[in-house]
Coordinates of C-alpha atoms in Angstrom, one line a residue:
M23 CA 108.4 159.3 76.6
L24 CA 108.5 156.6 79.3
R25 CA 105.1 158.4 81.0
S26 CA 103.7 158.0 77.5
L27 CA 104.0 155.2 77.5
A28 CA 102.8 154.0 80.7
R29 CA 99.4 155.2 80.3
E30 CA 99.8 153.9 77.1
F31 CA 99.6 150.3 79.3
Q32 CA 97.0 151.5 81.4
L33 CA 95.0 151.9 78.4
V34 CA 95.1 148.7 76.6
A35 CA 95.9 146.4 78.6
P36 CA 93.4 143.5 79.9
A37 CA 92.5 144.4 82.8
A38 CA 93.0 140.9 84.0
F39 CA 96.4 141.8 83.0
R40 CA 97.0 144.6 85.2
R41 CA 95.2 143.0 88.1
R42 CA 97.8 139.2 87.7
L43 CA 100.6 142.0 87.8
A44 CA 100.1 144.4 90.7
S45 CA 99.5 141.5 92.6
Y46 CA 104.0 140.8 92.6
S47 CA 104.4 143.7 93.1
T48 CA 102.3 142.4 96.7
G49 CA 104.0 139.4 97.1
D50 CA 101.1 137.1 96.3
G51 CA 102.0 135.5 93.4
G52 CA 98.0 136.5 91.8
V53 CA 97.7 133.7 93.9
A54 CA 93.2 133.6 94.3
G55 CA 91.9 131.7 97.9
G56 CA 93.8 130.1 100.3
A57 CA 96.9 128.9 98.1
A58 CA 97.9 132.5 99.4
D59 CA 99.1 131.5 102.6
G60 CA 100.0 127.4 101.0
K61 CA 96.9 125.8 101.5
R62 CA 96.2 124.5 98.2
L63 CA 91.9 122.6 99.0
V64 CA 91.3 125.3 100.7
G65 CA 87.0 124.7 100.6
K66 CA 87.4 121.6 99.2
V67 CA 85.4 117.9 100.4
A68 CA 87.3 115.1 99.5
L69 CA 86.6 111.4 100.4
I70 CA 89.0 108.3 100.5
T71 CA 88.6 105.2 100.7
G72 CA 91.5 103.3 101.7
G73 CA 92.2 106.3 104.1
A74 CA 92.4 104.7 107.2
S75 CA 96.0 103.4 107.4
G76 CA 99.2 103.7 104.4
L77 CA 99.0 105.9 102.0
G78 CA 95.6 107.0 102.5
K79 CA 96.2 107.7 105.7
A80 CA 99.6 110.1 104.3
T81 CA 96.7 111.5 102.1
A82 CA 93.7 112.4 103.8
H83 CA 97.3 114.6 106.4
E84 CA 98.3 115.9 103.2
F85 CA 95.0 117.3 102.1
I86 CA 93.1 118.1 105.9
Q87 CA 97.5 119.6 105.6
N88 CA 95.5 122.0 102.4
G89 CA 92.3 122.8 104.0
A90 CA 90.7 119.6 103.0
Q91 CA 87.6 118.3 104.6
V92 CA 88.2 114.3 104.7
I93 CA 86.4 111.4 104.1
I94 CA 88.2 108.4 105.4
A95 CA 86.1 105.6 104.0
D96 CA 87.4 101.9 105.5
I97 CA 86.5 98.8 106.4
D98 CA 88.7 98.2 109.1
S99 CA 85.7 99.6 111.4
E100 CA 88.9 99.4 114.2
L101 CA 91.6 102.0 113.4
G102 CA 89.8 103.5 110.9
P103 CA 88.3 106.0 113.7
Q104 CA 91.0 106.0 115.4
T105 CA 92.6 107.2 112.8
A106 CA 90.6 109.9 112.4
Q107 CA 90.5 111.0 115.7
G108 CA 94.5 111.6 114.9
L109 CA 94.1 113.7 112.0
G110 CA 91.8 116.1 113.8
P111 CA 88.1 117.6 114.0
S112 CA 88.8 118.0 109.7
A113 CA 88.8 114.4 109.5
H114 CA 85.3 111.9 109.8
Y115 CA 85.7 108.2 109.8
V116 CA 83.0 106.2 108.1
R117 CA 82.6 102.4 107.7
C118 CA 83.2 101.6 103.6
D119 CA 83.7 97.6 102.2
V120 CA 84.4 99.2 98.1
T121 CA 83.5 95.1 97.3
D122 CA 79.3 96.8 98.5
E123 CA 78.5 98.9 95.8
S124 CA 75.5 100.3 98.5
Q125 CA 78.4 101.3 101.7
V126 CA 80.6 103.3 98.8
A127 CA 76.6 105.3 97.5
D128 CA 76.1 105.2 100.8
A129 CA 79.7 107.3 101.4
V130 CA 79.7 109.2 99.1
D131 CA 75.7 110.1 100.6
A132 CA 78.0 110.6 103.7
A133 CA 80.2 112.8 102.4
V134 CA 77.8 114.8 101.0
A135 CA 75.0 115.2 103.7
R136 CA 78.2 116.7 105.8
H137 CA 79.3 119.0 103.5
G138 CA 77.1 119.3 101.6
K139 CA 79.2 118.4 97.8
L140 CA 82.3 116.2 96.9
D141 CA 84.9 118.2 95.7
I142 CA 87.8 115.3 95.7
M143 CA 87.2 111.5 95.2
Y144 CA 90.2 109.5 95.7
N145 CA 90.0 104.9 95.1
N146 CA 92.7 104.6 97.1
A147 CA 91.8 100.6 98.8
G148 CA 92.8 97.2 97.2
V149 CA 95.0 94.1 98.1
T150 CA 98.0 92.1 96.8
G151 CA 96.2 89.6 96.8
P152 CA 98.1 86.1 97.8
A153 CA 101.6 85.6 96.3
Y154 CA 101.6 81.5 96.2
P155 CA 100.4 79.7 94.4
P156 CA 102.9 82.4 92.2
S157 CA 102.5 80.6 89.2
I158 CA 99.5 81.0 86.3
A159 CA 98.9 77.5 86.1
D160 CA 97.4 77.0 89.7
L161 CA 95.8 80.2 89.8
E162 CA 93.2 79.9 91.9
L163 CA 90.1 82.2 90.0
D164 CA 88.2 83.2 93.1
K165 CA 91.4 84.6 94.5
F166 CA 92.1 86.6 91.5
D167 CA 88.0 87.2 91.6
E168 CA 88.4 89.0 94.6
V169 CA 91.0 91.3 93.9
M170 CA 89.7 92.3 91.5
R171 CA 86.2 93.5 93.3
I172 CA 88.3 95.5 95.5
N173 CA 90.7 97.1 93.6
L174 CA 89.2 96.7 90.2
R175 CA 85.0 97.5 91.3
G176 CA 86.0 99.4 93.8
A177 CA 87.7 101.6 91.7
V178 CA 85.1 101.4 89.0
A179 CA 81.9 102.4 92.1
G180 CA 83.4 104.2 93.4
I181 CA 83.8 106.2 90.0
K182 CA 79.9 105.7 89.0
H183 CA 78.8 107.3 92.6
A184 CA 81.5 110.1 93.0
A185 CA 80.5 111.4 89.4
R186 CA 76.6 111.0 90.2
V187 CA 77.3 114.6 92.9
M188 CA 79.6 115.5 90.6
I189 CA 78.2 115.7 87.3
P190 CA 75.1 118.0 89.4
A191 CA 77.4 120.5 90.6
G192 CA 80.5 120.7 86.9
S193 CA 83.5 120.0 88.5
G194 CA 85.6 117.2 90.6
S195 CA 88.5 115.5 90.8
I196 CA 88.3 111.3 91.1
L197 CA 91.8 109.9 91.4
C198 CA 93.3 106.2 91.4
T199 CA 95.6 104.3 93.4
S200 CA 97.8 102.1 90.3
S201 CA 101.3 101.5 90.6
I202 CA 104.5 100.2 88.7
S203 CA 103.2 96.5 88.7
G204 CA 100.1 97.9 86.2
I205 CA 103.3 98.9 83.6
L206 CA 105.8 96.3 83.7
A207 CA 105.2 92.6 84.5
G208 CA 106.6 90.2 86.8
L209 CA 106.8 92.6 89.2
G210 CA 103.3 91.3 91.6
P211 CA 102.1 88.8 92.1
H212 CA 99.5 87.8 88.4
P213 CA 95.8 88.5 90.4
Y214 CA 97.0 92.1 91.3
T215 CA 99.0 93.1 88.4
V216 CA 96.3 91.8 86.4
S217 CA 94.3 94.6 89.0
K218 CA 96.6 97.4 88.4
F219 CA 97.7 96.9 84.6
A220 CA 93.1 97.8 84.3
I221 CA 93.0 101.2 86.3
P222 CA 94.9 103.8 83.7
G223 CA 92.0 101.6 81.3
L224 CA 89.4 102.8 83.7
V225 CA 91.0 106.2 84.0
K226 CA 91.1 106.7 80.5
S227 CA 87.7 104.9 80.0
A228 CA 85.4 107.4 82.2
A229 CA 87.9 111.1 81.1
A230 CA 86.9 110.3 77.4
E231 CA 82.8 111.2 79.1
L232 CA 83.5 113.0 82.5
C233 CA 85.2 115.6 80.6
R234 CA 83.0 117.0 79.7
H235 CA 80.6 117.5 82.9
G236 CA 84.3 119.8 83.8
I237 CA 85.5 116.6 85.9
R238 CA 89.1 115.2 86.0
I239 CA 89.6 111.9 86.7
N240 CA 93.9 110.8 87.4
C241 CA 94.9 108.0 88.9
I242 CA 98.8 107.1 90.7
S243 CA 101.4 105.0 89.7
P244 CA 104.1 104.8 92.6
A245 CA 106.7 102.5 93.2
P246 CA 107.1 100.1 96.3
I247 CA 106.7 101.6 99.6
P248 CA 106.9 100.1 103.0
T249 CA 103.2 100.9 103.7
P250 CA 101.9 98.4 106.5
M251 CA 100.1 96.1 103.8
S252 CA 103.6 95.8 101.5
V253 CA 105.5 95.1 104.4
G254 CA 103.3 92.5 105.5
Q255 CA 103.2 91.0 101.5
I256 CA 106.5 90.5 101.1
A257 CA 107.4 89.3 104.7
Q258 CA 106.5 86.1 104.0
F259 CA 109.2 85.7 101.9
Y260 CA 111.5 86.0 104.7
P261 CA 110.2 84.8 107.9
G262 CA 112.5 86.1 110.2
L263 CA 112.9 89.3 109.4
T264 CA 112.1 91.7 111.8
Q265 CA 109.3 94.7 110.7
E266 CA 112.7 97.9 109.8
Q267 CA 114.6 95.1 108.1
V268 CA 111.4 94.0 105.5
A269 CA 111.3 98.1 105.2
R270 CA 114.6 98.3 104.3
I271 CA 115.0 95.7 102.0
I272 CA 111.4 97.4 100.1
N273 CA 113.4 100.9 100.2
G274 CA 116.7 99.1 99.1
L275 CA 114.3 97.8 95.6
G276 CA 114.8 102.2 93.8
E277 CA 116.7 103.1 90.8
L278 CA 117.1 107.1 92.5
K279 CA 120.3 107.0 94.2
G280 CA 119.7 109.2 97.4
A281 CA 115.9 108.7 97.8
H282 CA 113.6 105.8 97.9
C283 CA 109.8 106.2 97.2
E284 CA 107.6 106.9 100.8
D285 CA 103.5 108.0 101.1
A286 CA 104.4 111.3 101.5
D287 CA 105.0 110.9 97.6
V288 CA 101.9 108.7 96.9
A289 CA 100.9 112.2 98.7
K290 CA 101.6 115.3 97.8
A291 CA 100.8 113.7 94.0
A292 CA 97.7 113.0 94.9
L293 CA 97.0 117.0 96.3
Y294 CA 99.2 118.1 93.0
L295 CA 96.2 115.9 91.0
A296 CA 93.3 117.3 93.2
S297 CA 94.3 120.7 93.2
D298 CA 93.2 123.5 91.3
E299 CA 96.9 123.4 89.6
A300 CA 96.1 119.9 88.3
K301 CA 93.4 121.9 86.5
Y302 CA 93.6 120.8 83.7
V303 CA 95.0 117.0 84.0
T304 CA 92.9 115.2 82.7
G305 CA 93.5 110.4 82.0
H306 CA 96.6 110.7 83.1
N307 CA 99.2 108.5 85.5
L308 CA 100.9 110.0 87.2
V309 CA 103.9 107.7 87.8
V310 CA 106.1 108.3 90.7
D311 CA 109.2 105.2 91.2
G312 CA 112.4 107.1 90.6
G313 CA 112.6 106.4 87.1
F314 CA 112.2 102.8 87.7
T315 CA 109.9 101.6 84.9
C316 CA 111.7 103.7 81.7
Y317 CA 114.4 101.7 81.5
K318 CA 115.2 98.7 81.0
N319 CA 119.5 97.6 80.5
L320 CA 120.6 95.0 78.4
S321 CA 123.3 92.9 80.2
F322 CA 125.6 92.1 77.1
P323 CA 128.2 90.4 77.8
S324 CA 132.1 90.9 78.8
P325 CA 134.7 91.0 76.0
D326 CA 136.1 87.5 77.4
Q327 CA 132.9 86.0 77.9
V328 CA 132.2 85.6 74.6
V329 CA 132.3 82.1 73.2

């Protein structure tokens, strides 16, 4: 009876399903290509703006560990080559100021010239802008424009020129770095907050078009992380403290007990969104904040405090 059922299954089961079922017995889970050995970006080419340090550098390392070739695009022509050299032969540096569209276009063209294609574009370059003056009434609009040129216009340029080479290929993954400052107001300076609120809208707007070409676009909104940029920003409020002390202050801002947000958390989120595991995820804002933006407690007075 069982042998008869087995023969019937062989006749009627789709071939693809039978191949996948057979793969489970060999222990590879049916995962094709480089993912079988744990490397999720084998054969992929990625370009990361702001890749010389902080989140960009951490993501470049994660991508390379997973088999990608990475172009480090950064305005820092001293640190950028050092970072690329430290990451090994799979990394290459190109100078790129994202406020100059021609330089963004050149960086994309450099990736294609070097590797023949561009699979992943990560628009990560950004600045916090001045912390002072804190009031909107005293805001210097020139400083506002500067932050918007880097954080928002730079991302638009990255999306534009990544799409230019991805549309003919019919595939690609574009990422942008946003922030929890783009979810809740009051967590950062006005220019930074406005720019980060705009990123998820930019992503959705682009997704509405790019999905028709097989291109996915998503963003990541992390909680505060003690990167060199954020440590330098927060240190302005605590003159005299060491970088380690400031980093502890930043790590203490979280809500999730027993953990704090690290650059590796963002890198792994980027890895997921860039990989084929997220093949049906687009227009999404992946929030990496340990629940910080999920709730706000109501501060009710205790009974003895009620007058």
